[in-house]
PDB file of C-alpha atoms in Angstrom:
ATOM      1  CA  UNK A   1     107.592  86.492 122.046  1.00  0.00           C
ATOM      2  CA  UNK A   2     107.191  84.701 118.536  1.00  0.00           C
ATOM      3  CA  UNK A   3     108.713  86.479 115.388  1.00  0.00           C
ATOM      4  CA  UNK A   4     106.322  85.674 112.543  1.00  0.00           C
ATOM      5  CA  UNK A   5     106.271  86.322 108.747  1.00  0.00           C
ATOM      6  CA  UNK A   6     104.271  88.916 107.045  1.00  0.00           C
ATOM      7  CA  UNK A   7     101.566  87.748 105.319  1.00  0.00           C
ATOM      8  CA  UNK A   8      98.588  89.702 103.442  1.00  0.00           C
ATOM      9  CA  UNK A   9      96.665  89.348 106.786  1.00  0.00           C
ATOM     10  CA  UNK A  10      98.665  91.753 108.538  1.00  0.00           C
ATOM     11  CA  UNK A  11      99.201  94.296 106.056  1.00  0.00           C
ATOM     12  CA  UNK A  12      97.048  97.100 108.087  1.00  0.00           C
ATOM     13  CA  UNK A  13      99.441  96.411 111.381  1.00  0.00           C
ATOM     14  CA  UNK A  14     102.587  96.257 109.254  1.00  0.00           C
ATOM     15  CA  UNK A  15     101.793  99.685 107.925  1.00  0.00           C
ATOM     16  CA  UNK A  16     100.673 100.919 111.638  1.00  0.00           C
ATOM     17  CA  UNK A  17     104.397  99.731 113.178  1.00  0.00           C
ATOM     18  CA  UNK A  18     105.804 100.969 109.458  1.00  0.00           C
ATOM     19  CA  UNK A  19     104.759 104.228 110.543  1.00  0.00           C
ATOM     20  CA  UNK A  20     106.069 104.675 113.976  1.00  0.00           C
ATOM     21  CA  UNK A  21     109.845 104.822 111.989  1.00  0.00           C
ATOM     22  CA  UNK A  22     110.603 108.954 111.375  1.00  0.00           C
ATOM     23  CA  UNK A  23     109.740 109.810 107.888  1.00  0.00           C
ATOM     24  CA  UNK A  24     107.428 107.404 107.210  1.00  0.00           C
ATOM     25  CA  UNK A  25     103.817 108.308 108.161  1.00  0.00           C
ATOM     26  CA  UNK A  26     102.178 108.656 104.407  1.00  0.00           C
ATOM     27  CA  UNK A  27      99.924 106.034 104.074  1.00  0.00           C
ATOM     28  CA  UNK A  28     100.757 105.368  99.857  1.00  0.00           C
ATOM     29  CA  UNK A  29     104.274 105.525 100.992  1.00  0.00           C
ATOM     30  CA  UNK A  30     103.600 102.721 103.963  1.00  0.00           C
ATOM     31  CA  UNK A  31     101.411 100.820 101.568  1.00  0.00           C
ATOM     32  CA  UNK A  32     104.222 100.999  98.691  1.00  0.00           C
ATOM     33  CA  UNK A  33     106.866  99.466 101.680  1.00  0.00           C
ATOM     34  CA  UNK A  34     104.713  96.919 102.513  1.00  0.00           C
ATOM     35  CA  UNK A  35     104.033  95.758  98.801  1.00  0.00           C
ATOM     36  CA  UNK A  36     107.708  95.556  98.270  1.00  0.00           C
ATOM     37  CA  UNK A  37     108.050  92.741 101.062  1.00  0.00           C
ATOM     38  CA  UNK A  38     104.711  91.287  99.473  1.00  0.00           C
ATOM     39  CA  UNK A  39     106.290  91.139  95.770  1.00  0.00           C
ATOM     40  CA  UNK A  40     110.170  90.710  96.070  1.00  0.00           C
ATOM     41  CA  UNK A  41     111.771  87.396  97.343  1.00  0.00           C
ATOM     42  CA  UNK A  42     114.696  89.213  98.771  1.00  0.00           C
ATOM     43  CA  UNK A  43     112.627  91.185 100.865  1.00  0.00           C
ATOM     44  CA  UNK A  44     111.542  89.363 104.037  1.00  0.00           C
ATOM     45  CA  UNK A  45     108.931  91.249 106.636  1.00  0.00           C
ATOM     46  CA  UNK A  46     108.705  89.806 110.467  1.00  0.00           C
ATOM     47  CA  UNK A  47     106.194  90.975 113.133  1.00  0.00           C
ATOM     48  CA  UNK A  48     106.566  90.132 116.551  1.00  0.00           C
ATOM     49  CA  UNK A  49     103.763  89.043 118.228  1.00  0.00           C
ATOM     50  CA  UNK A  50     103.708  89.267 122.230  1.00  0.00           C
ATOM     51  CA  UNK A  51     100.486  87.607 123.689  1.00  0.00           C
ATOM     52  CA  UNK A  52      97.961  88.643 121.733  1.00  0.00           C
ATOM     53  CA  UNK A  53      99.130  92.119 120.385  1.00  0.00           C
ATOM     54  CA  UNK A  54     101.634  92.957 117.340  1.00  0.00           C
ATOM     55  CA  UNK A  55     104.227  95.416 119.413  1.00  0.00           C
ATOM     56  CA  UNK A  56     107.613  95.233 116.221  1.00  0.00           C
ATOM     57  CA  UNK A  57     108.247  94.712 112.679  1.00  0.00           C
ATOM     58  CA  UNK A  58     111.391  94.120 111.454  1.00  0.00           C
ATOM     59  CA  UNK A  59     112.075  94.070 107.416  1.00  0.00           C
ATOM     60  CA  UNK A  60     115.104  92.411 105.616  1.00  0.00           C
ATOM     61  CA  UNK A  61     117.089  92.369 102.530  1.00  0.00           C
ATOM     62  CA  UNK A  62     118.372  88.776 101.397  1.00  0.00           C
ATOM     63  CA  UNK A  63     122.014  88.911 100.170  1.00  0.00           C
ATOM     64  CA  UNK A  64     124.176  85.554  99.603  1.00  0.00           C
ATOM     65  CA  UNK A  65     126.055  85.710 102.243  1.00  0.00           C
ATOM     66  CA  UNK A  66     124.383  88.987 104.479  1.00  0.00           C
ATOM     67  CA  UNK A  67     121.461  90.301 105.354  1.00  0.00           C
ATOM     68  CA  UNK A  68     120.608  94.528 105.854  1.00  0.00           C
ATOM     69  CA  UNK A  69     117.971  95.680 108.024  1.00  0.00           C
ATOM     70  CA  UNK A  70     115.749  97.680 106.109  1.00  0.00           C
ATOM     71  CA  UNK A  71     113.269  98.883 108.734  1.00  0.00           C
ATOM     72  CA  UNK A  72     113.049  98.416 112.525  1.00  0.00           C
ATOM     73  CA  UNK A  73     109.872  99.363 114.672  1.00  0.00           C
ATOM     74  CA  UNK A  74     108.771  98.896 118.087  1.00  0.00           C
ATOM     75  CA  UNK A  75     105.339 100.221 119.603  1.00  0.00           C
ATOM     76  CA  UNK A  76     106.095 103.218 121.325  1.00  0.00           C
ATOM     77  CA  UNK A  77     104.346 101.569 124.348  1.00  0.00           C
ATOM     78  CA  UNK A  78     106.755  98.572 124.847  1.00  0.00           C
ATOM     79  CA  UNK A  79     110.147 100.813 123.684  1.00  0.00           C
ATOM     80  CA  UNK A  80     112.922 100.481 125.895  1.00  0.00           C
ATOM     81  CA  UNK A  81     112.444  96.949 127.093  1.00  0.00           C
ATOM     82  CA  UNK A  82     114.890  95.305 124.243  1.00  0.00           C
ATOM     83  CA  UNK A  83     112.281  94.254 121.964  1.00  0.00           C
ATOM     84  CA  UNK A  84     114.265  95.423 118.784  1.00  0.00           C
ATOM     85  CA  UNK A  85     117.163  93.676 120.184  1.00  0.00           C
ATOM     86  CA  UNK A  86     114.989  90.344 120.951  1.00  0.00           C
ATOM     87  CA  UNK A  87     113.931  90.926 116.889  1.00  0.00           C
ATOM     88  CA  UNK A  88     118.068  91.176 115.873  1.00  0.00           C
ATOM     89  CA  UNK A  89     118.869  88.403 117.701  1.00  0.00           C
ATOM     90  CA  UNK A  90     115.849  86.144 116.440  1.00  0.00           C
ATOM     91  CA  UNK A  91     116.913  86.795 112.973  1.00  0.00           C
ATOM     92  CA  UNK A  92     120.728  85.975 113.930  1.00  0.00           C
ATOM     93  CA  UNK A  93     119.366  82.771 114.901  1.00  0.00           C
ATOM     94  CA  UNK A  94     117.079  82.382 112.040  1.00  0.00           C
ATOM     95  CA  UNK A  95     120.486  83.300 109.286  1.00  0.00           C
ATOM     96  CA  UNK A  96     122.929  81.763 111.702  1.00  0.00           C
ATOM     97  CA  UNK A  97     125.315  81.882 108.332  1.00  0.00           C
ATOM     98  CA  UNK A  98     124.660  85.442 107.050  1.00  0.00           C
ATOM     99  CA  UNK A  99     126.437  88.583 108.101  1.00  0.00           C
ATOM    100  CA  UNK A 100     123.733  90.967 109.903  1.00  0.00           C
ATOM    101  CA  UNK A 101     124.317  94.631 108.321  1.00  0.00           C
ATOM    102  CA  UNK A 102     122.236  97.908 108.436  1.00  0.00           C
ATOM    103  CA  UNK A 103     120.946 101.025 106.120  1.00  0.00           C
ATOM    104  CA  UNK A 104     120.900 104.606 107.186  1.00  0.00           C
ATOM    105  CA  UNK A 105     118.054 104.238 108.974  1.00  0.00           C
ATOM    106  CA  UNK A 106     118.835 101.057 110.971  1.00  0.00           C
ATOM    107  CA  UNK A 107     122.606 101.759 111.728  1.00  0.00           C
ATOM    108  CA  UNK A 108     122.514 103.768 114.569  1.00  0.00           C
ATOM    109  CA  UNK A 109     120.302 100.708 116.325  1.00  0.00           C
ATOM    110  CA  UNK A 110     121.902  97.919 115.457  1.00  0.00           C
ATOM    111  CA  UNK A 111     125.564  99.575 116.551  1.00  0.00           C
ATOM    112  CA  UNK A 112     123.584  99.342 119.936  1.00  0.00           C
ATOM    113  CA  UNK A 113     122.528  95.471 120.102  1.00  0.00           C
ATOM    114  CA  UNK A 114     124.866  94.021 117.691  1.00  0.00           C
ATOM    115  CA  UNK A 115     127.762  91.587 119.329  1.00  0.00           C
ATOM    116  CA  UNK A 116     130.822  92.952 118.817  1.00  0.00           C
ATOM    117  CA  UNK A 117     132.225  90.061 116.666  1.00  0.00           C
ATOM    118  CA  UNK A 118     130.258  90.981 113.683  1.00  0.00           C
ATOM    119  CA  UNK A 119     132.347  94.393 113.565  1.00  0.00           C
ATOM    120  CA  UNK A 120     135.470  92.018 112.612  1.00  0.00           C
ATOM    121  CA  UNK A 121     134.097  90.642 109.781  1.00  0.00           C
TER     122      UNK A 121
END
């Protein structure tokens, strides 16, 4: 599995994975997500890519010394076989020095696949 930045290409499966997350299924509201990650630095959008098919997304906030997981998706085909958690620890390895935190929507998740260390800091 490769974890690959968003780029203009992919907008139409960003918003398809965007819209597997509760709440979000209005396509202006999927578009106006995506154009956030196109326009703002801070924002970073990954897609991971299995073979030859697009199965997560996962979309960060840049702090100095953190990182928050805005949004967290997985095909509903390929859920339950740790592919969010392969996407958390990708981007642990990819921000070795930042603190990995979550939002409302992403907490409940990343409690799950977190290691416990980070909960000390």
């Amino acid at each position: 599995m490769m974890l690959l930045r968003y780029k203009k290409a992919y907008e139409k499966i960003a918003m398809g994975l965007l819209s597997y997350m509760p709440g979000e299924k209005a396509v202006k509201k999927l578009q106006e997500m995506v154009h956030q990650y196109e326009n703002d630095e801070d924002w970073q959008l990954y897609l991971l890519k299995k073979g030859e098919d697009f199965i997560g997304l996962v979309g960060i906030t840049l702090d100095e010394d953190s990182y928050t997981v805005m949004h967290l998706s997985v095909n509903p085909s390929f859920r339950g076989e740790g592919v969010g958690s392969e996407m958390i620890l990708i981007l642990n390895e990819l921000f070795p020095d930042l603190v990995c935190k979550s939002n409302e929507y992403t907490q409940s998740f990343l409690s799950k696949c977190l290691p416990k260390e980070n909960d000390a800091e």
